[in-house]
PDB file of C-alpha atoms in Angstrom:
ATOM      1  CA  MET A   1     -61.997  22.156  14.933  1.00  0.00           C
ATOM      2  CA  GLY A   2     -61.870  25.706  16.088  1.00  0.00           C
ATOM      3  CA  ASP A   3     -59.603  24.782  19.257  1.00  0.00           C
ATOM      4  CA  THR A   4     -57.170  23.039  17.094  1.00  0.00           C
ATOM      5  CA  GLY A   5     -56.930  26.028  14.583  1.00  0.00           C
ATOM      6  CA  ASP A   6     -56.117  28.286  17.608  1.00  0.00           C
ATOM      7  CA  ASP A   7     -53.416  25.949  18.893  1.00  0.00           C
ATOM      8  CA  GLU A   8     -51.631  25.835  15.465  1.00  0.00           C
ATOM      9  CA  ARG A   9     -51.683  29.746  15.180  1.00  0.00           C
ATOM     10  CA  SER A  10     -50.358  29.915  18.717  1.00  0.00           C
ATOM     11  CA  PHE A  11     -47.829  27.365  17.927  1.00  0.00           C
ATOM     12  CA  PHE A  12     -46.525  29.057  14.769  1.00  0.00           C
ATOM     13  CA  SER A  13     -46.770  32.532  16.299  1.00  0.00           C
ATOM     14  CA  GLU A  14     -44.381  31.457  19.023  1.00  0.00           C
ATOM     15  CA  ALA A  15     -41.809  29.777  16.613  1.00  0.00           C
ATOM     16  CA  PRO A  16     -38.390  31.885  16.340  1.00  0.00           C
ATOM     17  CA  VAL A  17     -37.825  33.506  13.073  1.00  0.00           C
ATOM     18  CA  ARG A  18     -34.770  32.028  11.573  1.00  0.00           C
ATOM     19  CA  PRO A  19     -32.519  34.276   9.080  1.00  0.00           C
ATOM     20  CA  ALA A  20     -32.814  33.686   5.499  1.00  0.00           C
ATOM     21  CA  ALA A  21     -29.981  31.394   4.117  1.00  0.00           C
ATOM     22  CA  LYS A  22     -27.347  33.328   2.221  1.00  0.00           C
ATOM     23  CA  ALA A  23     -27.661  33.292  -1.476  1.00  0.00           C
ATOM     24  CA  VAL A  24     -24.701  31.572  -3.441  1.00  0.00           C
ATOM     25  CA  THR A  25     -23.981  33.358  -6.566  1.00  0.00           C
ATOM     26  CA  LEU A  26     -22.932  31.561  -9.521  1.00  0.00           C
ATOM     27  CA  ASP A  27     -19.413  33.308  -9.629  1.00  0.00           C
ATOM     28  CA  GLU A  28     -18.776  32.489  -5.855  1.00  0.00           C
ATOM     29  CA  LYS A  29     -16.166  29.662  -5.452  1.00  0.00           C
ATOM     30  CA  PRO A  30     -16.062  27.249  -2.567  1.00  0.00           C
ATOM     31  CA  HIS A  31     -13.454  28.047   0.005  1.00  0.00           C
ATOM     32  CA  TYR A  32     -11.356  24.950  -0.963  1.00  0.00           C
ATOM     33  CA  VAL A  33     -10.757  26.058  -4.725  1.00  0.00           C
ATOM     34  CA  GLY A  34      -8.186  28.757  -3.467  1.00  0.00           C
ATOM     35  CA  HIS A  35      -6.561  26.090  -1.304  1.00  0.00           C
ATOM     36  CA  ARG A  36      -6.154  23.746  -3.919  1.00  0.00           C
ATOM     37  CA  ASP A  37      -4.585  26.241  -6.297  1.00  0.00           C
ATOM     38  CA  ARG A  38      -2.012  27.241  -3.504  1.00  0.00           C
ATOM     39  CA  LEU A  39      -1.144  23.634  -2.775  1.00  0.00           C
ATOM     40  CA  ARG A  40      -0.465  22.854  -6.311  1.00  0.00           C
ATOM     41  CA  GLU A  41       1.700  26.205  -6.573  1.00  0.00           C
ATOM     42  CA  ARG A  42       3.740  25.078  -3.597  1.00  0.00           C
ATOM     43  CA  PHE A  43       4.228  21.512  -5.098  1.00  0.00           C
ATOM     44  CA  ALA A  44       5.303  22.829  -8.348  1.00  0.00           C
ATOM     45  CA  ALA A  45       7.732  25.395  -7.003  1.00  0.00           C
ATOM     46  CA  ALA A  46       9.290  23.377  -4.016  1.00  0.00           C
ATOM     47  CA  GLY A  47       8.659  19.766  -5.018  1.00  0.00           C
ATOM     48  CA  PRO A  48       7.059  16.958  -2.980  1.00  0.00           C
ATOM     49  CA  ASP A  49       9.465  17.085  -0.159  1.00  0.00           C
ATOM     50  CA  ALA A  50       8.130  20.366   1.129  1.00  0.00           C
ATOM     51  CA  LEU A  51       4.726  18.922   1.700  1.00  0.00           C
ATOM     52  CA  PRO A  52       3.813  16.664   4.454  1.00  0.00           C
ATOM     53  CA  ASP A  53       2.132  13.300   3.885  1.00  0.00           C
ATOM     54  CA  TYR A  54      -1.623  14.577   4.215  1.00  0.00           C
ATOM     55  CA  GLU A  55      -0.988  17.429   1.808  1.00  0.00           C
ATOM     56  CA  LEU A  56       0.343  14.899  -0.729  1.00  0.00           C
ATOM     57  CA  LEU A  57      -2.749  13.029  -0.270  1.00  0.00           C
ATOM     58  CA  GLU A  58      -4.741  15.985  -0.534  1.00  0.00           C
ATOM     59  CA  LEU A  59      -3.341  16.509  -4.035  1.00  0.00           C
ATOM     60  CA  LEU A  60      -4.163  13.142  -4.973  1.00  0.00           C
ATOM     61  CA  LEU A  61      -7.643  13.457  -3.720  1.00  0.00           C
ATOM     62  CA  PHE A  62      -8.246  16.647  -5.770  1.00  0.00           C
ATOM     63  CA  ARG A  63      -8.619  14.568  -8.732  1.00  0.00           C
ATOM     64  CA  LEU A  64     -10.598  11.798  -7.228  1.00  0.00           C
ATOM     65  CA  ILE A  65     -13.011  13.929  -5.375  1.00  0.00           C
ATOM     66  CA  PRO A  66     -13.254  17.079  -7.313  1.00  0.00           C
ATOM     67  CA  ARG A  67     -16.079  19.182  -5.721  1.00  0.00           C
ATOM     68  CA  ALA A  68     -15.331  18.541  -2.070  1.00  0.00           C
ATOM     69  CA  ASP A  69     -12.847  19.794   0.794  1.00  0.00           C
ATOM     70  CA  THR A  70     -10.228  17.008   0.850  1.00  0.00           C
ATOM     71  CA  LYS A  71      -8.139  18.115   3.747  1.00  0.00           C
ATOM     72  CA  PRO A  72     -10.502  16.291   6.320  1.00  0.00           C
ATOM     73  CA  VAL A  73     -10.700  13.336   4.221  1.00  0.00           C
ATOM     74  CA  ALA A  74      -6.676  13.159   3.969  1.00  0.00           C
ATOM     75  CA  LYS A  75      -6.251  13.562   7.650  1.00  0.00           C
ATOM     76  CA  ALA A  76      -9.039  11.038   8.605  1.00  0.00           C
ATOM     77  CA  LEU A  77      -7.220   8.485   6.229  1.00  0.00           C
ATOM     78  CA  LEU A  78      -3.753   9.045   7.862  1.00  0.00           C
ATOM     79  CA  ALA A  79      -5.363   8.800  11.164  1.00  0.00           C
ATOM     80  CA  ARG A  80      -6.883   5.475  10.455  1.00  0.00           C
ATOM     81  CA  PHE A  81      -3.778   3.843   8.779  1.00  0.00           C
ATOM     82  CA  GLY A  82      -0.904   5.843   9.761  1.00  0.00           C
ATOM     83  CA  THR A  83       1.222   6.770   6.754  1.00  0.00           C
ATOM     84  CA  LEU A  84       0.622   7.582   3.087  1.00  0.00           C
ATOM     85  CA  ALA A  85       2.103   4.099   2.192  1.00  0.00           C
ATOM     86  CA  GLU A  86      -0.120   2.353   4.585  1.00  0.00           C
ATOM     87  CA  VAL A  87      -3.068   4.454   3.206  1.00  0.00           C
ATOM     88  CA  LEU A  88      -2.219   3.224  -0.418  1.00  0.00           C
ATOM     89  CA  GLY A  89      -1.619  -0.276   0.957  1.00  0.00           C
ATOM     90  CA  ALA A  90      -4.980  -0.785   2.762  1.00  0.00           C
ATOM     91  CA  PRO A  91      -7.721  -3.038   1.323  1.00  0.00           C
ATOM     92  CA  VAL A  92     -10.753  -1.244  -0.680  1.00  0.00           C
ATOM     93  CA  GLY A  93     -13.075  -2.296   2.225  1.00  0.00           C
ATOM     94  CA  LEU A  94     -11.277  -0.649   4.887  1.00  0.00           C
ATOM     95  CA  LEU A  95     -10.668   2.380   2.946  1.00  0.00           C
ATOM     96  CA  GLN A  96     -14.469   2.910   2.396  1.00  0.00           C
ATOM     97  CA  GLU A  97     -14.968   2.877   6.243  1.00  0.00           C
ATOM     98  CA  VAL A  98     -13.304   6.433   6.209  1.00  0.00           C
ATOM     99  CA  LYS A  99     -16.024   8.880   5.857  1.00  0.00           C
ATOM    100  CA  GLY A 100     -15.750  10.463   2.196  1.00  0.00           C
ATOM    101  CA  ILE A 101     -14.270   7.529   0.518  1.00  0.00           C
ATOM    102  CA  GLY A 102     -16.663   5.638  -1.724  1.00  0.00           C
ATOM    103  CA  PRO A 103     -16.033   2.533  -3.656  1.00  0.00           C
ATOM    104  CA  THR A 104     -14.815   4.409  -6.765  1.00  0.00           C
ATOM    105  CA  VAL A 105     -12.358   6.658  -4.798  1.00  0.00           C
ATOM    106  CA  ALA A 106     -11.131   3.431  -3.106  1.00  0.00           C
ATOM    107  CA  LEU A 107     -10.513   1.695  -6.224  1.00  0.00           C
ATOM    108  CA  ASP A 108      -8.745   4.756  -7.567  1.00  0.00           C
ATOM    109  CA  LEU A 109      -6.504   4.760  -4.663  1.00  0.00           C
ATOM    110  CA  LYS A 110      -5.538   1.079  -5.242  1.00  0.00           C
ATOM    111  CA  VAL A 111      -4.895   2.002  -9.036  1.00  0.00           C
ATOM    112  CA  VAL A 112      -2.511   4.525  -7.804  1.00  0.00           C
ATOM    113  CA  ALA A 113      -0.747   2.058  -5.280  1.00  0.00           C
ATOM    114  CA  ALA A 114      -0.533  -0.692  -8.258  1.00  0.00           C
ATOM    115  CA  THR A 115       1.268   2.171 -10.525  1.00  0.00           C
ATOM    116  CA  ALA A 116       3.796   2.821  -7.521  1.00  0.00           C
ATOM    117  CA  GLN A 117       4.433  -0.862  -7.375  1.00  0.00           C
ATOM    118  CA  ARG A 118       4.973  -1.133 -11.122  1.00  0.00           C
ATOM    119  CA  MET A 119       7.354   1.897 -10.968  1.00  0.00           C
ATOM    120  CA  ALA A 120       9.229   0.412  -8.277  1.00  0.00           C
ATOM    121  CA  ARG A 121       9.489  -3.011 -10.047  1.00  0.00           C
ATOM    122  CA  GLY A 122      10.931  -1.282 -13.037  1.00  0.00           C
ATOM    123  CA  GLU A 123      13.701  -0.044 -10.956  1.00  0.00           C
ATOM    124  CA  VAL A 124      15.014  -3.445 -10.391  1.00  0.00           C
ATOM    125  CA  ARG A 125      13.868  -5.611 -13.357  1.00  0.00           C
ATOM    126  CA  GLY A 126      16.959  -6.410 -15.652  1.00  0.00           C
ATOM    127  CA  ARG A 127      19.391  -4.906 -12.986  1.00  0.00           C
ATOM    128  CA  GLU A 128      21.938  -6.644 -10.941  1.00  0.00           C
ATOM    129  CA  VAL A 129      19.923  -6.849  -7.799  1.00  0.00           C
ATOM    130  CA  LEU A 130      22.560  -7.265  -5.341  1.00  0.00           C
ATOM    131  CA  SER A 131      23.967  -3.763  -6.312  1.00  0.00           C
ATOM    132  CA  SER A 132      20.367  -2.348  -6.120  1.00  0.00           C
ATOM    133  CA  TRP A 133      19.719  -3.816  -2.868  1.00  0.00           C
ATOM    134  CA  GLN A 134      17.680  -0.678  -1.542  1.00  0.00           C
ATOM    135  CA  GLN A 135      15.496  -0.535  -4.565  1.00  0.00           C
ATOM    136  CA  LEU A 136      14.733  -4.061  -4.315  1.00  0.00           C
ATOM    137  CA  LEU A 137      13.727  -3.516  -0.567  1.00  0.00           C
ATOM    138  CA  ASP A 138      11.609  -0.586  -1.568  1.00  0.00           C
ATOM    139  CA  TYR A 139       9.735  -2.706  -4.407  1.00  0.00           C
ATOM    140  CA  CYS A 140       9.210  -5.628  -2.119  1.00  0.00           C
ATOM    141  CA  ARG A 141       7.816  -3.161   0.820  1.00  0.00           C
ATOM    142  CA  SER A 142       5.457  -1.429  -1.400  1.00  0.00           C
ATOM    143  CA  ALA A 143       4.222  -4.873  -2.846  1.00  0.00           C
ATOM    144  CA  MET A 144       3.735  -6.896   0.204  1.00  0.00           C
ATOM    145  CA  ALA A 145       4.100  -4.913   3.479  1.00  0.00           C
ATOM    146  CA  PHE A 146       0.416  -4.186   4.009  1.00  0.00           C
ATOM    147  CA  GLU A 147      -1.031  -7.169   2.713  1.00  0.00           C
ATOM    148  CA  GLU A 148      -3.521  -8.760   5.053  1.00  0.00           C
ATOM    149  CA  ARG A 149      -2.374 -12.337   4.456  1.00  0.00           C
ATOM    150  CA  GLU A 150       1.100 -13.862   4.115  1.00  0.00           C
ATOM    151  CA  GLN A 151       2.559 -14.061   0.549  1.00  0.00           C
ATOM    152  CA  PHE A 152       5.622 -16.187  -0.340  1.00  0.00           C
ATOM    153  CA  ARG A 153       7.303 -14.284  -3.308  1.00  0.00           C
ATOM    154  CA  ILE A 154      10.252 -15.528  -5.377  1.00  0.00           C
ATOM    155  CA  LEU A 155      12.604 -13.534  -7.248  1.00  0.00           C
ATOM    156  CA  PHE A 156      14.450 -15.422  -9.902  1.00  0.00           C
ATOM    157  CA  LEU A 157      17.773 -14.269 -11.030  1.00  0.00           C
ATOM    158  CA  ASP A 158      20.059 -14.975 -13.938  1.00  0.00           C
ATOM    159  CA  LYS A 159      23.731 -15.757 -13.794  1.00  0.00           C
ATOM    160  CA  LYS A 160      24.594 -11.985 -13.720  1.00  0.00           C
ATOM    161  CA  ASN A 161      22.126 -11.721 -10.799  1.00  0.00           C
ATOM    162  CA  ALA A 162      19.708  -9.589 -12.859  1.00  0.00           C
ATOM    163  CA  LEU A 163      15.986 -10.125 -12.183  1.00  0.00           C
ATOM    164  CA  ILE A 164      14.249 -12.413 -14.790  1.00  0.00           C
ATOM    165  CA  ALA A 165      11.002 -12.813 -12.940  1.00  0.00           C
ATOM    166  CA  ASP A 166       9.124 -12.114  -9.863  1.00  0.00           C
ATOM    167  CA  GLU A 167       6.384 -14.406  -8.832  1.00  0.00           C
ATOM    168  CA  VAL A 168       4.096 -14.783  -5.717  1.00  0.00           C
ATOM    169  CA  GLN A 169       4.069 -18.602  -5.390  1.00  0.00           C
ATOM    170  CA  GLN A 170       1.891 -19.046  -2.309  1.00  0.00           C
ATOM    171  CA  VAL A 171      -0.826 -17.175  -0.562  1.00  0.00           C
ATOM    172  CA  GLY A 172      -1.551 -18.134   3.014  1.00  0.00           C
ATOM    173  CA  THR A 173      -3.279 -17.063   6.095  1.00  0.00           C
ATOM    174  CA  VAL A 174      -2.589 -14.343   8.467  1.00  0.00           C
ATOM    175  CA  ASP A 175       0.299 -15.989  10.123  1.00  0.00           C
ATOM    176  CA  HIS A 176       1.197 -19.017   7.825  1.00  0.00           C
ATOM    177  CA  THR A 177       2.050 -19.822   4.105  1.00  0.00           C
ATOM    178  CA  PRO A 178       2.508 -23.308   2.868  1.00  0.00           C
ATOM    179  CA  VAL A 179       5.845 -23.553   1.007  1.00  0.00           C
ATOM    180  CA  TYR A 180       7.115 -26.662  -0.909  1.00  0.00           C
ATOM    181  CA  PRO A 181      10.825 -26.534  -1.719  1.00  0.00           C
ATOM    182  CA  ARG A 182      10.479 -28.897  -4.666  1.00  0.00           C
ATOM    183  CA  GLU A 183       8.025 -26.498  -6.342  1.00  0.00           C
ATOM    184  CA  VAL A 184      10.412 -23.587  -5.735  1.00  0.00           C
ATOM    185  CA  VAL A 185      13.470 -25.378  -7.373  1.00  0.00           C
ATOM    186  CA  LYS A 186      10.992 -26.707 -10.184  1.00  0.00           C
ATOM    187  CA  ARG A 187       9.891 -23.243 -11.099  1.00  0.00           C
ATOM    188  CA  ALA A 188      13.691 -21.949 -10.899  1.00  0.00           C
ATOM    189  CA  LEU A 189      14.630 -24.602 -13.293  1.00  0.00           C
ATOM    190  CA  GLU A 190      11.670 -23.891 -15.760  1.00  0.00           C
ATOM    191  CA  LEU A 191      12.890 -20.072 -15.862  1.00  0.00           C
ATOM    192  CA  SER A 192      16.495 -21.134 -16.124  1.00  0.00           C
ATOM    193  CA  ALA A 193      17.328 -19.067 -12.854  1.00  0.00           C
ATOM    194  CA  THR A 194      20.761 -19.765 -11.371  1.00  0.00           C
ATOM    195  CA  ALA A 195      19.881 -17.880  -8.241  1.00  0.00           C
ATOM    196  CA  ILE A 196      16.847 -16.881  -6.175  1.00  0.00           C
ATOM    197  CA  ILE A 197      15.952 -14.605  -3.306  1.00  0.00           C
ATOM    198  CA  LEU A 198      12.964 -15.538  -1.087  1.00  0.00           C
ATOM    199  CA  VAL A 199      10.560 -12.926   0.159  1.00  0.00           C
ATOM    200  CA  HIS A 200       7.675 -13.063   2.468  1.00  0.00           C
ATOM    201  CA  ASN A 201       5.592 -10.812   4.616  1.00  0.00           C
ATOM    202  CA  HIS A 202       4.456 -10.896   8.249  1.00  0.00           C
ATOM    203  CA  PRO A 203       0.958  -9.144   8.429  1.00  0.00           C
ATOM    204  CA  SER A 204       1.634  -8.784  12.178  1.00  0.00           C
ATOM    205  CA  GLY A 205       4.113  -6.147  11.225  1.00  0.00           C
ATOM    206  CA  ASP A 206       6.930  -7.763  13.051  1.00  0.00           C
ATOM    207  CA  PRO A 207       9.517  -9.003  10.384  1.00  0.00           C
ATOM    208  CA  THR A 208      11.342 -11.172  12.981  1.00  0.00           C
ATOM    209  CA  PRO A 209      12.113 -14.695  11.287  1.00  0.00           C
ATOM    210  CA  SER A 210      10.126 -17.374  12.981  1.00  0.00           C
ATOM    211  CA  ARG A 211      11.696 -20.768  13.801  1.00  0.00           C
ATOM    212  CA  ALA A 212       9.451 -22.189  10.902  1.00  0.00           C
ATOM    213  CA  ASP A 213      10.716 -19.505   8.566  1.00  0.00           C
ATOM    214  CA  ILE A 214      14.312 -20.466   9.292  1.00  0.00           C
ATOM    215  CA  GLU A 215      13.788 -24.244   8.819  1.00  0.00           C
ATOM    216  CA  MET A 216      11.798 -23.930   5.591  1.00  0.00           C
ATOM    217  CA  THR A 217      14.375 -21.703   4.258  1.00  0.00           C
ATOM    218  CA  LYS A 218      17.270 -24.357   5.104  1.00  0.00           C
ATOM    219  CA  GLU A 219      15.234 -26.811   3.182  1.00  0.00           C
ATOM    220  CA  ILE A 220      14.828 -24.783   0.053  1.00  0.00           C
ATOM    221  CA  ILE A 221      18.675 -23.962   0.192  1.00  0.00           C
ATOM    222  CA  ASP A 222      19.500 -27.794   0.481  1.00  0.00           C
ATOM    223  CA  ALA A 223      17.232 -28.607  -2.327  1.00  0.00           C
ATOM    224  CA  ALA A 224      18.380 -25.850  -4.666  1.00  0.00           C
ATOM    225  CA  LYS A 225      22.139 -26.612  -3.951  1.00  0.00           C
ATOM    226  CA  ARG A 226      21.963 -29.862  -5.453  1.00  0.00           C
ATOM    227  CA  LEU A 227      20.878 -28.499  -8.779  1.00  0.00           C
ATOM    228  CA  GLY A 228      23.444 -25.678  -8.746  1.00  0.00           C
ATOM    229  CA  ILE A 229      20.881 -22.806  -7.909  1.00  0.00           C
ATOM    230  CA  ALA A 230      21.963 -20.285  -5.242  1.00  0.00           C
ATOM    231  CA  VAL A 231      19.766 -18.952  -2.552  1.00  0.00           C
ATOM    232  CA  HIS A 232      21.192 -15.380  -1.861  1.00  0.00           C
ATOM    233  CA  ASP A 233      18.721 -14.426   1.077  1.00  0.00           C
ATOM    234  CA  HIS A 234      15.462 -14.760   2.464  1.00  0.00           C
ATOM    235  CA  ILE A 235      13.799 -11.328   3.162  1.00  0.00           C
ATOM    236  CA  ILE A 236      10.669 -10.994   5.587  1.00  0.00           C
ATOM    237  CA  ILE A 237       8.843  -7.747   5.107  1.00  0.00           C
ATOM    238  CA  GLY A 238       6.836  -5.946   8.045  1.00  0.00           C
ATOM    239  CA  ARG A 239       4.914  -2.805   8.091  1.00  0.00           C
ATOM    240  CA  LYS A 240       7.899  -1.139   9.775  1.00  0.00           C
ATOM    241  CA  GLY A 241      10.762  -2.654   8.443  1.00  0.00           C
ATOM    242  CA  TYR A 242      12.368  -5.931   7.251  1.00  0.00           C
ATOM    243  CA  SER A 243      14.652  -8.823   8.166  1.00  0.00           C
ATOM    244  CA  SER A 244      17.480 -10.474   6.136  1.00  0.00           C
ATOM    245  CA  MET A 245      18.373 -13.836   7.178  1.00  0.00           C
ATOM    246  CA  LYS A 246      21.541 -13.622   5.744  1.00  0.00           C
ATOM    247  CA  GLY A 247      22.188 -10.344   7.430  1.00  0.00           C
ATOM    248  CA  LEU A 248      21.087 -12.082  10.623  1.00  0.00           C
ATOM    249  CA  LEU A 249      23.536 -14.728   9.940  1.00  0.00           C
ATOM    250  CA  LEU A 250      20.619 -17.364   9.978  1.00  0.00           C
ATOM    251  CA  ILE A 251      21.659 -18.816   6.691  1.00  0.00           C
TER     252      ILE A 251
END
């Protein structure tokens, strides 16, 4: 027993002495508090265009993560997903894979994304969509560009080409969505629509129409034409852009 005690005394006597941790006073603020104030002041004075994506995302994260430095989190999100739009469009599960993002913050980001989509839809609802084409494209991109599966959406228009309804008719796989022309026309008749715009996304990111996309569109045009319903366009949404079949002279 005596030998063991000598060993323990020798061990502790040789251990380096560590400096005492700095005491944190109650009135000492974390370093990021001043940064938050300065960033808010810049936003208030110069507006959102003066801030890069990561700083706008920081401003958002201030509210969602109140007691932490959010700059590394914002930069990590953008490094993972690419752009602010892609961050907000990312699924909850993938958001949580980024350090600092828990289930609550991930869900809050999706609430922000849903709010942005609702605002974009408000820009086109009730308007003559052919004269508000960019707003329509912005809405479709915010709603569909970052989905992991294909969605087939129909925009139903009245006789003045104003949007009366916007519905996702089918959700498919990563590269295919089953579409039934009869169901498309049936729904248009139920809503008393006189014209429609077809929209679907390509999760691959490439909005180039496939041969199947073109053939399916022509089938819908033929079925709708018999009942006096016009198909103005078929828009394909990708992460980096869109394609218009009418603009490509495919229909």
